[in-house]
Coordinates of N, CA and C in Angstrom, one line a residue:
M12 N 31.9 -10.8 -25.2 CA 31.2 -12.0 -25.5 C 31.7 -13.2 -24.6
A13 N 33.0 -13.3 -24.5 CA 33.5 -14.4 -23.7 C 33.0 -14.3 -22.2
C14 N 33.1 -13.1 -21.7 CA 32.6 -12.9 -20.3 C 31.1 -13.1 -20.2
A15 N 30.3 -12.6 -21.1 CA 28.9 -12.8 -21.1 C 28.5 -14.3 -21.2
A16 N 29.2 -15.1 -22.1 CA 29.0 -16.5 -22.2 C 29.3 -17.2 -20.9
F17 N 30.4 -16.8 -20.3 CA 30.8 -17.5 -19.0 C 29.8 -17.3 -17.9
V18 N 29.4 -16.1 -17.7 CA 28.4 -15.8 -16.6 C 27.1 -16.4 -16.9
A19 N 26.7 -16.4 -18.2 CA 25.4 -17.0 -18.6 C 25.4 -18.5 -18.3
Q20 N 26.5 -19.2 -18.6 CA 26.6 -20.6 -18.3 C 26.7 -20.9 -16.8
S21 N 27.2 -19.8 -16.1 CA 27.3 -20.0 -14.6 C 26.0 -19.7 -13.9
G22 N 25.0 -19.3 -14.6 CA 23.7 -19.2 -13.9 C 23.1 -17.7 -13.8
A23 N 23.8 -16.8 -14.4 CA 23.3 -15.4 -14.4 C 22.5 -15.2 -15.7
R24 N 21.6 -14.2 -15.6 CA 20.8 -13.8 -16.8 C 21.5 -12.6 -17.4
V25 N 21.9 -12.8 -18.7 CA 22.7 -11.8 -19.4 C 22.0 -11.2 -20.6
L26 N 22.2 -9.9 -20.8 CA 21.7 -9.3 -22.0 C 22.9 -8.6 -22.6
V27 N 23.3 -9.0 -23.8 CA 24.4 -8.4 -24.6 C 23.8 -7.4 -25.5
V28 N 24.2 -6.1 -25.5 CA 23.7 -5.1 -26.4 C 24.7 -4.7 -27.4
E29 N 24.4 -4.8 -28.7 CA 25.4 -4.5 -29.8 C 24.7 -3.5 -30.7
K30 N 25.3 -2.3 -31.0 CA 24.7 -1.3 -31.8 C 24.7 -1.7 -33.3
Q31 N 25.6 -2.5 -33.7 CA 25.7 -3.0 -35.1 C 24.8 -4.1 -35.3
D32 N 24.7 -4.6 -36.6 CA 23.8 -5.7 -36.9 C 24.4 -7.1 -36.6
T33 N 25.7 -7.1 -36.3 CA 26.4 -8.3 -35.9 C 27.3 -8.0 -34.7
V34 N 27.5 -9.0 -33.9 CA 28.3 -8.8 -32.7 C 29.8 -8.9 -33.1
G35 N 30.6 -8.3 -32.3 CA 32.1 -8.4 -32.5 C 32.8 -7.2 -32.9
G36 N 32.1 -6.3 -33.6 CA 32.7 -5.0 -34.0 C 34.0 -5.3 -34.9
S37 N 35.0 -4.4 -34.6 CA 36.2 -4.5 -35.4 C 37.0 -5.8 -35.1
S38 N 36.7 -6.5 -34.0 CA 37.4 -7.7 -33.7 C 37.1 -8.8 -34.8
N39 N 36.0 -8.7 -35.5 CA 35.7 -9.6 -36.6 C 36.8 -9.6 -37.7
Y40 N 37.5 -8.5 -37.8 CA 38.6 -8.4 -38.8 C 40.0 -8.7 -38.2
S41 N 40.0 -9.1 -37.0 CA 41.3 -9.3 -36.4 C 41.8 -10.7 -36.7
A42 N 43.1 -10.8 -36.8 CA 43.8 -12.1 -36.9 C 44.2 -12.7 -35.6
G43 N 43.8 -12.1 -34.5 CA 44.1 -12.6 -33.2 C 45.4 -12.1 -32.7
M44 N 46.0 -11.1 -33.3 CA 47.3 -10.6 -32.9 C 47.1 -9.5 -31.8
F45 N 48.0 -9.3 -30.9 CA 47.9 -8.3 -29.9 C 49.2 -7.5 -29.9
W46 N 49.0 -6.1 -29.9 CA 50.1 -5.2 -29.9 C 50.6 -5.0 -28.5
A47 N 51.8 -5.3 -28.2 CA 52.4 -5.2 -26.9 C 52.9 -3.9 -26.6
P48 N 52.8 -3.3 -25.4 CA 53.4 -2.0 -25.1 C 54.9 -2.1 -25.0
Q49 N 55.6 -1.0 -25.2 CA 57.0 -1.0 -25.2 C 57.6 -0.9 -23.8
T50 N 56.8 -0.3 -22.9 CA 57.4 -0.1 -21.5 C 56.3 -0.4 -20.5
Y51 N 56.7 -0.7 -19.2 CA 55.8 -1.0 -18.2 C 54.9 0.2 -17.8
D52 N 55.5 1.4 -17.9 CA 54.7 2.6 -17.6 C 53.5 2.7 -18.6
K53 N 53.8 2.4 -19.9 CA 52.7 2.5 -20.9 C 51.7 1.5 -20.6
L54 N 52.1 0.3 -20.3 CA 51.1 -0.8 -19.9 C 50.2 -0.3 -18.8
R55 N 50.8 0.2 -17.7 CA 50.1 0.7 -16.6 C 49.1 1.8 -16.9
S56 N 49.5 2.7 -17.8 CA 48.6 3.8 -18.2 C 47.4 3.3 -19.0
W57 N 47.6 2.2 -19.8 CA 46.5 1.6 -20.6 C 45.6 0.8 -19.8
V58 N 46.2 0.0 -18.8 CA 45.4 -1.0 -18.0 C 45.7 -0.7 -16.5
P59 N 45.2 0.4 -16.0 CA 45.6 0.8 -14.6 C 45.0 -0.1 -13.6
D60 N 43.9 -0.8 -13.9 CA 43.2 -1.7 -13.0 C 43.9 -3.1 -12.9
G61 N 44.8 -3.4 -13.7 CA 45.4 -4.7 -13.7 C 46.4 -4.9 -12.6
G62 N 46.8 -6.1 -12.3 CA 47.7 -6.4 -11.2 C 49.1 -6.0 -11.6
P63 N 49.7 -5.1 -10.9 CA 51.1 -4.6 -11.2 C 52.1 -5.7 -11.3
E64 N 52.1 -6.6 -10.4 CA 53.1 -7.7 -10.4 C 52.9 -8.6 -11.6
L65 N 51.7 -8.9 -11.9 CA 51.4 -9.8 -13.1 C 51.8 -9.1 -14.4
Q66 N 51.4 -7.8 -14.5 CA 51.8 -7.0 -15.7 C 53.3 -6.9 -15.9
R67 N 54.0 -6.7 -14.8 CA 55.5 -6.6 -15.0 C 56.0 -8.0 -15.4
A68 N 55.5 -9.0 -14.8 CA 56.0 -10.4 -15.1 C 55.7 -10.7 -16.6
W69 N 54.5 -10.3 -17.0 CA 54.2 -10.6 -18.4 C 55.1 -9.8 -19.4
L70 N 55.3 -8.6 -19.1 CA 56.1 -7.7 -20.0 C 57.5 -8.2 -20.0
N71 N 58.1 -8.6 -18.8 CA 59.5 -8.9 -18.7 C 59.7 -10.3 -19.3
E72 N 58.8 -11.2 -19.2 CA 59.0 -12.6 -19.7 C 58.5 -12.9 -21.1
Y73 N 57.8 -11.9 -21.7 CA 57.2 -12.2 -23.0 C 58.3 -12.6 -24.0
L74 N 59.3 -11.8 -24.2 CA 60.4 -12.1 -25.2 C 61.2 -13.3 -24.8
P75 N 61.6 -13.5 -23.6 CA 62.2 -14.7 -23.2 C 61.4 -16.0 -23.5
A76 N 60.1 -15.8 -23.4 CA 59.2 -17.0 -23.7 C 59.2 -17.3 -25.2
V77 N 59.3 -16.2 -26.0 CA 59.4 -16.4 -27.5 C 60.7 -17.1 -27.8
Q78 N 61.8 -16.7 -27.2 CA 63.1 -17.3 -27.4 C 63.1 -18.7 -27.0
W79 N 62.4 -19.0 -25.8 CA 62.4 -20.4 -25.4 C 61.6 -21.3 -26.4
M80 N 60.6 -20.7 -27.0 CA 59.9 -21.5 -28.0 C 60.8 -21.8 -29.2
R81 N 61.6 -20.8 -29.6 CA 62.5 -21.1 -30.7 C 63.5 -22.1 -30.4
E82 N 64.1 -22.0 -29.2 CA 65.2 -22.9 -28.8 C 64.7 -24.4 -28.7
N83 N 63.4 -24.5 -28.3 CA 62.9 -25.8 -28.1 C 62.0 -26.3 -29.3
Q84 N 62.1 -25.6 -30.4 CA 61.5 -25.9 -31.6 C 60.0 -26.2 -31.4
V85 N 59.3 -25.4 -30.7 CA 57.9 -25.5 -30.5 C 57.2 -25.2 -31.8
P86 N 56.4 -26.1 -32.3 CA 55.8 -25.9 -33.7 C 54.9 -24.6 -33.7
I87 N 55.1 -23.8 -34.7 CA 54.4 -22.6 -34.9 C 54.0 -22.5 -36.4
A88 N 53.0 -21.7 -36.7 CA 52.6 -21.5 -38.1 C 53.7 -20.7 -38.8
E89 N 53.6 -20.8 -40.2 CA 54.6 -20.1 -41.0 C 54.4 -18.6 -40.9
R90 N 55.4 -17.9 -41.1 CA 55.4 -16.4 -41.0 C 54.8 -15.8 -42.3
F91 N 54.2 -14.7 -42.2 CA 53.8 -13.9 -43.4 C 54.9 -13.0 -43.8
D92 N 55.4 -13.0 -45.0 CA 56.5 -12.2 -45.4 C 56.2 -10.7 -45.3
G93 N 57.1 -10.0 -44.7 CA 57.0 -8.5 -44.6 C 56.0 -8.1 -43.5
I94 N 55.4 -9.0 -42.8 CA 54.4 -8.6 -41.8 C 54.8 -8.9 -40.4
M95 N 55.2 -10.2 -40.2 CA 55.5 -10.7 -38.8 C 56.9 -11.1 -38.7
T96 N 57.4 -11.0 -37.5 CA 58.8 -11.5 -37.2 C 58.8 -12.8 -36.5
I97 N 57.6 -13.3 -36.2 CA 57.5 -14.7 -35.6 C 56.2 -15.2 -36.0
G98 N 56.1 -16.5 -36.2 CA 54.8 -17.1 -36.6 C 53.7 -16.9 -35.5
I99 N 52.5 -17.1 -35.9 CA 51.4 -16.8 -35.0 C 51.2 -17.8 -33.9
G100 N 51.9 -19.0 -34.0 CA 51.8 -20.0 -32.9 C 50.5 -20.8 -33.1
F101 N 49.4 -20.2 -33.1 CA 48.2 -20.9 -33.4 C 47.2 -19.8 -34.0
P102 N 46.5 -20.1 -35.0 CA 45.6 -19.1 -35.6 C 44.3 -19.0 -34.8
I103 N 43.8 -17.8 -34.7 CA 42.6 -17.5 -33.9 C 41.6 -17.0 -34.9
Q104 N 40.5 -17.7 -35.0 CA 39.4 -17.2 -35.9 C 38.4 -16.5 -35.0
I105 N 38.5 -15.2 -35.0 CA 37.7 -14.4 -34.0 C 36.2 -14.6 -34.3
P106 N 35.7 -14.4 -35.6 CA 34.3 -14.6 -35.9 C 33.7 -16.0 -35.4
H107 N 34.6 -17.0 -35.6 CA 34.2 -18.4 -35.1 C 34.0 -18.4 -33.6
L108 N 34.9 -17.7 -32.9 CA 34.7 -17.7 -31.5 C 33.5 -16.9 -31.1
H109 N 33.2 -15.8 -31.8 CA 32.0 -15.1 -31.5 C 30.7 -16.0 -31.7
S110 N 30.7 -16.8 -32.7 CA 29.5 -17.6 -33.0 C 29.4 -18.7 -31.9
L111 N 30.5 -19.2 -31.4 CA 30.5 -20.2 -30.3 C 29.9 -19.5 -29.0
H112 N 30.4 -18.3 -28.7 CA 30.0 -17.6 -27.5 C 28.5 -17.3 -27.6
R113 N 28.0 -16.9 -28.8 CA 26.6 -16.6 -29.0 C 25.8 -17.8 -28.7
K114 N 26.2 -19.0 -29.2 CA 25.4 -20.2 -28.9 C 25.4 -20.5 -27.4
R115 N 26.5 -20.3 -26.7 CA 26.5 -20.5 -25.3 C 25.6 -19.6 -24.6
I116 N 25.5 -18.3 -25.0 CA 24.6 -17.3 -24.4 C 23.2 -17.7 -24.6
E117 N 22.8 -17.9 -25.9 CA 21.4 -18.1 -26.2 C 20.9 -19.4 -25.8
S118 N 21.8 -20.4 -25.6 CA 21.3 -21.7 -25.2 C 21.4 -21.9 -23.7
S119 N 21.8 -20.9 -22.9 CA 21.8 -21.0 -21.5 C 20.4 -21.2 -20.9
K120 N 20.4 -21.7 -19.7 CA 19.1 -22.0 -19.1 C 18.5 -20.8 -18.4
T121 N 19.3 -19.6 -18.5 CA 18.9 -18.4 -17.7 C 18.0 -17.5 -18.6
G122 N 17.8 -17.8 -19.9 CA 17.1 -16.9 -20.7 C 17.9 -15.7 -21.2
S123 N 19.2 -15.9 -21.3 CA 20.1 -14.8 -21.7 C 19.9 -14.6 -23.2
D124 N 20.2 -13.4 -23.7 CA 19.9 -13.0 -25.0 C 21.0 -12.0 -25.5
I125 N 21.0 -11.8 -26.9 CA 21.8 -10.8 -27.5 C 20.9 -10.0 -28.4
W126 N 21.0 -8.7 -28.2 CA 20.3 -7.7 -29.0 C 21.2 -6.9 -29.9
T127 N 21.1 -7.1 -31.2 CA 21.8 -6.3 -32.2 C 21.0 -5.1 -32.6
N128 N 21.6 -4.2 -33.3 CA 20.9 -2.9 -33.7 C 20.3 -2.2 -32.5
T129 N 21.1 -2.3 -31.4 CA 20.6 -1.7 -30.1 C 21.7 -0.8 -29.5
S130 N 21.3 0.4 -29.2 CA 22.3 1.3 -28.6 C 21.9 1.8 -27.2
I131 N 22.9 2.1 -26.4 CA 22.7 2.6 -25.0 C 22.2 4.0 -25.1
V132 N 21.1 4.3 -24.5 CA 20.6 5.7 -24.3 C 21.1 6.3 -23.1
K133 N 21.0 5.6 -22.0 CA 21.4 6.1 -20.7 C 21.7 5.0 -19.7
L134 N 22.8 5.2 -18.9 CA 23.1 4.2 -17.8 C 22.4 4.8 -16.5
I135 N 21.9 3.9 -15.7 CA 21.2 4.3 -14.5 C 22.0 4.0 -13.3
Q136 N 22.4 5.0 -12.5 CA 23.2 4.8 -11.4 C 22.4 4.6 -10.1
E137 N 23.0 3.8 -9.2 CA 22.3 3.6 -7.9 C 22.1 4.9 -7.2
S138 N 23.2 5.7 -7.2 CA 23.1 7.1 -6.6 C 23.4 8.1 -7.8
P139 N 22.5 8.6 -8.4 CA 22.7 9.5 -9.6 C 23.8 10.5 -9.4
C140 N 24.7 10.6 -10.3 CA 25.7 11.7 -10.3 C 26.7 11.5 -9.2
A141 N 26.7 10.5 -8.4 CA 27.7 10.3 -7.4 C 28.9 9.6 -7.9
P142 N 30.1 10.1 -7.7 CA 31.3 9.4 -8.3 C 31.4 8.0 -7.7
G143 N 31.7 7.1 -8.6 CA 31.8 5.7 -8.2 C 30.6 4.9 -7.9
S144 N 29.4 5.6 -8.1 CA 28.1 4.9 -7.8 C 27.9 3.7 -8.8
R145 N 27.4 2.7 -8.3 CA 27.2 1.4 -9.0 C 26.1 1.6 -10.1
I146 N 26.4 1.1 -11.3 CA 25.5 1.1 -12.4 C 24.5 -0.1 -12.2
N147 N 23.2 0.1 -12.0 CA 22.3 -1.0 -11.8 C 21.2 -1.1 -12.8
G148 N 21.4 -0.4 -14.0 CA 20.4 -0.5 -15.0 C 20.8 0.3 -16.2
A149 N 20.0 0.2 -17.3 CA 20.3 0.9 -18.5 C 19.0 1.1 -19.3
I150 N 19.0 2.2 -20.0 CA 17.9 2.4 -21.0 C 18.5 2.3 -22.4
V151 N 18.0 1.4 -23.2 CA 18.5 1.1 -24.5 C 17.4 1.4 -25.6
R152 N 17.9 1.6 -26.8 CA 17.0 1.8 -27.9 C 17.3 0.8 -29.0
R153 N 16.3 0.0 -29.3 CA 16.5 -1.1 -30.3 C 15.7 -0.9 -31.6
V154 N 16.4 -1.0 -32.7 CA 15.7 -0.9 -34.0 C 15.2 -2.2 -34.4
Q155 N 13.9 -2.3 -34.6 CA 13.2 -3.5 -35.0 C 13.3 -3.7 -36.5
S156 N 12.9 -4.9 -37.0 CA 13.0 -5.2 -38.4 C 12.1 -4.2 -39.3
S157 N 11.1 -3.6 -38.6 CA 10.2 -2.7 -39.3 C 10.9 -1.4 -39.6
G158 N 12.0 -1.2 -39.0 CA 12.7 0.1 -39.1 C 12.4 1.1 -38.0
R159 N 11.4 0.8 -37.1 CA 11.1 1.6 -36.0 C 11.9 1.3 -34.8
S160 N 12.3 2.2 -34.0 CA 13.1 2.0 -32.8 C 12.1 1.9 -31.6
T161 N 12.4 1.0 -30.7 CA 11.6 0.8 -29.5 C 12.4 1.0 -28.3
P162 N 12.0 1.9 -27.3 CA 12.8 2.0 -26.1 C 12.5 0.9 -25.1
Y163 N 13.5 0.4 -24.5 CA 13.4 -0.6 -23.4 C 14.1 -0.1 -22.2
V164 N 13.7 -0.5 -21.1 CA 14.4 -0.2 -19.8 C 14.8 -1.6 -19.2
T165 N 16.0 -1.8 -18.9 CA 16.4 -2.9 -18.1 C 16.9 -2.4 -16.7
Y166 N 16.5 -3.0 -15.7 CA 16.7 -2.4 -14.4 C 16.7 -3.5 -13.3
G167 N 17.3 -3.2 -12.2 CA 17.3 -4.1 -11.0 C 16.9 -3.3 -9.8
G168 N 16.3 -4.0 -8.8 CA 16.0 -3.4 -7.5 C 14.9 -2.4 -7.5
I169 N 13.9 -2.5 -8.4 CA 12.9 -1.5 -8.4 C 11.7 -2.0 -7.5
N170 N 11.0 -1.0 -7.0 CA 9.8 -1.3 -6.2 C 8.6 -1.5 -7.1
I171 N 7.8 -2.5 -6.8 CA 6.5 -2.7 -7.6 C 5.4 -3.1 -6.6
D172 N 4.2 -2.8 -7.0 CA 3.1 -3.2 -6.2 C 2.5 -4.5 -6.8
K173 N 1.4 -5.0 -6.2 CA 0.9 -6.4 -6.6 C 0.3 -6.4 -8.0
Q174 N 0.0 -5.2 -8.5 CA -0.5 -5.1 -9.9 C 0.6 -5.0 -10.9
G175 N 1.9 -4.9 -10.5 CA 3.0 -4.8 -11.4 C 3.3 -3.3 -11.8
H176 N 2.8 -2.3 -11.1 CA 3.2 -0.9 -11.4 C 4.5 -0.7 -10.8
A177 N 5.4 0.1 -11.5 CA 6.6 0.5 -10.9 C 6.4 1.7 -10.0
L178 N 7.1 1.7 -8.9 CA 6.9 2.7 -7.8 C 8.2 3.5 -7.6
T179 N 8.0 4.8 -7.2 CA 9.1 5.6 -6.9 C 9.6 5.2 -5.5
A180 N 10.7 5.9 -5.0 CA 11.2 5.6 -3.7 C 10.2 5.8 -2.6
D181 N 9.3 6.7 -2.8 CA 8.3 7.0 -1.7 C 7.0 6.2 -2.0
K182 N 7.1 5.1 -2.8 CA 6.0 4.2 -3.1 C 4.8 4.8 -3.9
T183 N 5.1 5.9 -4.7 CA 4.2 6.5 -5.6 C 4.2 5.8 -6.9
I184 N 3.0 5.4 -7.5 CA 3.0 4.7 -8.7 C 3.5 5.6 -9.9
I185 N 4.4 5.1 -10.7 CA 4.8 5.8 -11.9 C 3.8 5.5 -13.0
P186 N 3.1 6.5 -13.5 CA 2.0 6.3 -14.4 C 2.4 5.6 -15.7
E187 N 1.6 4.7 -16.1 CA 1.7 4.0 -17.4 C 3.0 3.2 -17.5
L188 N 3.5 2.7 -16.4 CA 4.7 1.9 -16.4 C 4.5 0.6 -15.7
L189 N 4.4 -0.5 -16.4 CA 4.3 -1.8 -15.9 C 5.6 -2.5 -15.9
V190 N 5.8 -3.4 -14.9 CA 7.1 -4.2 -14.8 C 6.8 -5.6 -15.2
A191 N 7.8 -6.1 -16.1 CA 7.7 -7.5 -16.5 C 9.2 -8.0 -16.4
G192 N 9.3 -9.1 -15.8 CA 10.7 -9.7 -15.6 C 10.7 -10.8 -14.7
V193 N 11.9 -11.4 -14.5 CA 12.1 -12.5 -13.6 C 13.0 -12.1 -12.5
D194 N 12.6 -12.4 -11.3 CA 13.4 -12.0 -10.1 C 14.6 -12.9 -10.0
A195 N 15.6 -12.4 -9.3 CA 16.8 -13.2 -9.1 C 16.5 -14.6 -8.4
G196 N 17.1 -15.6 -8.9 CA 16.8 -16.9 -8.4 C 15.7 -17.7 -9.2
G197 N 15.2 -17.0 -10.2 CA 14.3 -17.7 -11.1 C 12.8 -17.6 -10.8
F198 N 12.5 -16.9 -9.7 CA 11.1 -16.7 -9.3 C 10.5 -15.5 -10.1
S199 N 9.3 -15.7 -10.6 CA 8.7 -14.6 -11.4 C 7.9 -13.7 -10.5
N200 N 8.0 -12.4 -10.9 CA 7.1 -11.5 -10.1 C 5.7 -11.6 -10.7
L201 N 4.7 -11.3 -9.9 CA 3.3 -11.3 -10.2 C 2.7 -12.7 -10.5
G202 N 3.6 -13.7 -10.3 CA 3.1 -15.1 -10.3 C 3.0 -15.7 -11.7
Y203 N 3.6 -15.0 -12.7 CA 3.7 -15.6 -14.0 C 5.0 -15.4 -14.6
A204 N 5.3 -16.2 -15.7 CA 6.7 -16.1 -16.2 C 7.0 -14.7 -16.7
G205 N 8.2 -14.2 -16.4 CA 8.6 -12.9 -16.8 C 8.6 -12.6 -18.3
G206 N 9.0 -13.6 -19.1 CA 9.0 -13.5 -20.5 C 7.6 -13.3 -21.1
L207 N 6.6 -14.0 -20.5 CA 5.3 -13.9 -21.0 C 4.7 -12.5 -20.6
A208 N 5.1 -12.1 -19.4 CA 4.6 -10.8 -18.9 C 5.2 -9.7 -19.9
L209 N 6.4 -9.8 -20.2 CA 7.0 -8.8 -21.1 C 6.3 -8.8 -22.5
A210 N 6.0 -10.0 -23.0 CA 5.2 -10.1 -24.3 C 3.9 -9.4 -24.2
F211 N 3.2 -9.5 -23.1 CA 1.9 -8.9 -22.9 C 2.1 -7.4 -22.8
V212 N 3.1 -6.9 -22.0 CA 3.3 -5.5 -21.8 C 3.6 -4.9 -23.2
M213 N 4.5 -5.5 -24.0 CA 4.8 -5.0 -25.3 C 3.6 -5.0 -26.2
A214 N 2.8 -6.1 -26.2 CA 1.7 -6.1 -27.1 C 0.6 -5.2 -26.7
F215 N 0.3 -5.0 -25.5 CA -0.8 -4.2 -25.0 C -0.4 -2.8 -24.8
G216 N 0.8 -2.6 -24.3 CA 1.2 -1.3 -23.8 C 2.0 -0.4 -24.7
Q217 N 1.8 -0.5 -26.0 CA 2.5 0.4 -26.9 C 2.1 1.9 -26.5
R218 N 3.2 2.7 -26.5 CA 3.0 4.0 -25.9 C 1.9 4.8 -26.5
E219 N 1.7 4.7 -27.9 CA 0.7 5.5 -28.5 C -0.7 5.1 -28.1
R220 N -0.8 3.9 -27.4 CA -2.1 3.4 -27.0 C -2.4 3.7 -25.5
W221 N -1.4 4.3 -24.9 CA -1.6 4.6 -23.4 C -2.2 6.0 -23.2
H222 N -2.4 6.8 -24.1 CA -2.8 8.1 -23.9 C -4.3 8.2 -23.5
E223 N -5.1 7.3 -23.9 CA -6.5 7.4 -23.7 C -7.1 6.1 -23.1
N224 N -8.0 6.2 -22.2 CA -8.7 5.1 -21.6 C -7.7 4.0 -21.0
W225 N -6.7 4.5 -20.3 CA -5.7 3.5 -19.8 C -6.3 2.6 -18.8
D226 N -7.1 3.1 -17.9 CA -7.6 2.3 -16.8 C -8.5 1.1 -17.4
S227 N -9.3 1.5 -18.4 CA -10.2 0.4 -19.0 C -9.3 -0.6 -19.7
R228 N -8.3 -0.1 -20.4 CA -7.5 -1.0 -21.2 C -6.7 -1.9 -20.2
Y229 N -6.3 -1.4 -19.1 CA -5.5 -2.2 -18.1 C -6.4 -3.3 -17.6
R230 N -7.7 -3.0 -17.4 CA -8.6 -4.0 -16.9 C -8.7 -5.1 -18.0
V231 N -8.7 -4.7 -19.2 CA -8.8 -5.7 -20.3 C -7.5 -6.6 -20.3
F232 N -6.4 -5.9 -20.0 CA -5.1 -6.6 -19.9 C -5.1 -7.7 -18.8
Q233 N -5.7 -7.3 -17.7 CA -5.8 -8.2 -16.6 C -6.6 -9.4 -16.9
C234 N -7.7 -9.2 -17.6 CA -8.6 -10.3 -18.1 C -7.9 -11.2 -19.1
R235 N -7.1 -10.6 -20.0 CA -6.4 -11.4 -21.0 C -5.3 -12.2 -20.3
M236 N -4.7 -11.7 -19.3 CA -3.7 -12.5 -18.6 C -4.4 -13.7 -17.9
Q237 N -5.5 -13.5 -17.3 CA -6.2 -14.6 -16.7 C -6.6 -15.6 -17.8
E238 N -7.0 -15.1 -19.0 CA -7.3 -16.0 -20.1 C -6.1 -16.8 -20.6
M239 N -5.0 -16.1 -20.6 CA -3.7 -16.8 -21.0 C -3.4 -18.0 -20.0
L240 N -3.5 -17.7 -18.7 CA -3.2 -18.7 -17.7 C -4.2 -19.9 -17.9
R241 N -5.5 -19.6 -18.1 CA -6.4 -20.7 -18.3 C -6.1 -21.5 -19.5
L242 N -5.8 -20.8 -20.7 CA -5.6 -21.5 -21.9 C -4.3 -22.4 -21.8
S243 N -3.3 -21.9 -21.1 CA -2.0 -22.6 -21.0 C -2.2 -23.9 -20.3
Q244 N -3.3 -24.1 -19.5 CA -3.5 -25.4 -18.9 C -3.9 -26.5 -19.9
T245 N -4.6 -26.1 -21.0 CA -5.1 -27.0 -21.9 C -4.4 -27.0 -23.3
R246 N -4.0 -25.8 -23.7 CA -3.4 -25.6 -25.0 C -1.9 -25.5 -25.1
G247 N -1.3 -25.3 -23.9 CA 0.2 -25.1 -23.9 C 0.5 -23.6 -23.9
V248 N 1.6 -23.3 -23.4 CA 2.0 -21.9 -23.2 C 2.1 -21.1 -24.5
C249 N 2.8 -21.7 -25.5 CA 3.0 -21.0 -26.8 C 1.7 -20.7 -27.5
D250 N 0.8 -21.7 -27.5 CA -0.5 -21.5 -28.2 C -1.3 -20.4 -27.4
A251 N -1.3 -20.5 -26.1 CA -2.0 -19.5 -25.2 C -1.5 -18.1 -25.5
V252 N -0.2 -17.9 -25.6 CA 0.3 -16.6 -25.9 C -0.1 -16.1 -27.2
S253 N -0.1 -17.0 -28.2 CA -0.5 -16.6 -29.6 C -2.0 -16.2 -29.6
I254 N -2.8 -17.0 -29.0 CA -4.3 -16.7 -29.0 C -4.6 -15.4 -28.3
V255 N -4.0 -15.2 -27.1 CA -4.4 -14.1 -26.3 C -3.8 -12.8 -26.9
I256 N -2.6 -12.8 -27.4 CA -2.0 -11.6 -28.0 C -2.8 -11.2 -29.2
R257 N -3.3 -12.2 -30.0 CA -4.1 -11.9 -31.2 C -5.4 -11.3 -30.8
N258 N -6.1 -11.9 -29.8 CA -7.3 -11.3 -29.3 C -7.1 -9.9 -28.6
L259 N -6.0 -9.7 -28.0 CA -5.7 -8.5 -27.4 C -5.6 -7.4 -28.4
F260 N -4.9 -7.6 -29.5 CA -4.8 -6.6 -30.6 C -6.1 -6.3 -31.2
L261 N -6.9 -7.4 -31.4 CA -8.2 -7.2 -32.0 C -9.1 -6.3 -31.1
S262 N -9.1 -6.6 -29.8 CA -9.9 -5.8 -28.9 C -9.4 -4.4 -28.8
S263 N -8.1 -4.1 -28.9 CA -7.6 -2.8 -28.8 C -7.8 -1.9 -30.0
T264 N -8.1 -2.6 -31.1 CA -8.3 -1.8 -32.4 C -9.8 -1.6 -32.6
N265 N -10.7 -2.3 -31.8 CA -12.1 -2.1 -32.0 C -12.6 -0.9 -31.3

C-alpha cells in the first residue's frame, strides 16, 4: 500500500488488487512490531535481494541503538508486562496507515484505484515461460456486489487497430476483444477517455451477448459512442455516459 501510494502520487497509474474485502490482510492485526533475525545468514536467506552492507550494519547496530536510547533517556511508551522487553518507542496504528494510503491512491490525479474481492488468475510475461522474463500484465477475477465474478485483463504494450480491436503479434484481430484504457502520458487511445471507453465495453460487451450478431452490435456500439461524444458537449460527460449506457442496454435487450 505504501509503495502504491507513493508511485500514484508520483504520476503513475496504479491498480492495487486485494482478494479480501478489505486491504491490509493480517497486517491489520499487527501492533507494528518486527521480529528480527538472530544471525546475518538468516537475514540474507530471508531477504536475499537486500544490500549486504546495509543489512549487516542494521543487524550489528540494532541492539547498540536500543542501549543508546536507554542511556540517553529517549522517551518510549510503557512496556506490556510479560510480552516485551523494551517499550514500543512509538505506537503504529496499521489500519490507520492503510486508510491514509488508500486516500492517497484514490485521490491521485492518475486515476489509480483499489479493487477488493479480486484475485489474480494469471500473470502475463513479456516472454512466456522464459526465466526472468518481465511481468507486463495480469488477468484478475473480481467478485461484484451481485455475487457474480467478472474477468478483467490489465495489460501493457498491446497492439490495437483504429477500431480498438486487440491484435496478435502478426497483426491478426483477436475476435470479440476490444481495448479500453489510457496510454502512458495521459493520452487516450481511440480519441476518447479510457475510463469512458471501459464503461462502454463493460456495458455493451458482456460475454454472453457476444455470441450472436456481434458485427451489428458493434456498429450500434460505434453509434452510441458518437452519441456520447455529442451529448457530452451539451449535457456534460457524466450525464452523457448515463444516458447512452441506459439506451445501450435498452437497445441490446430489444
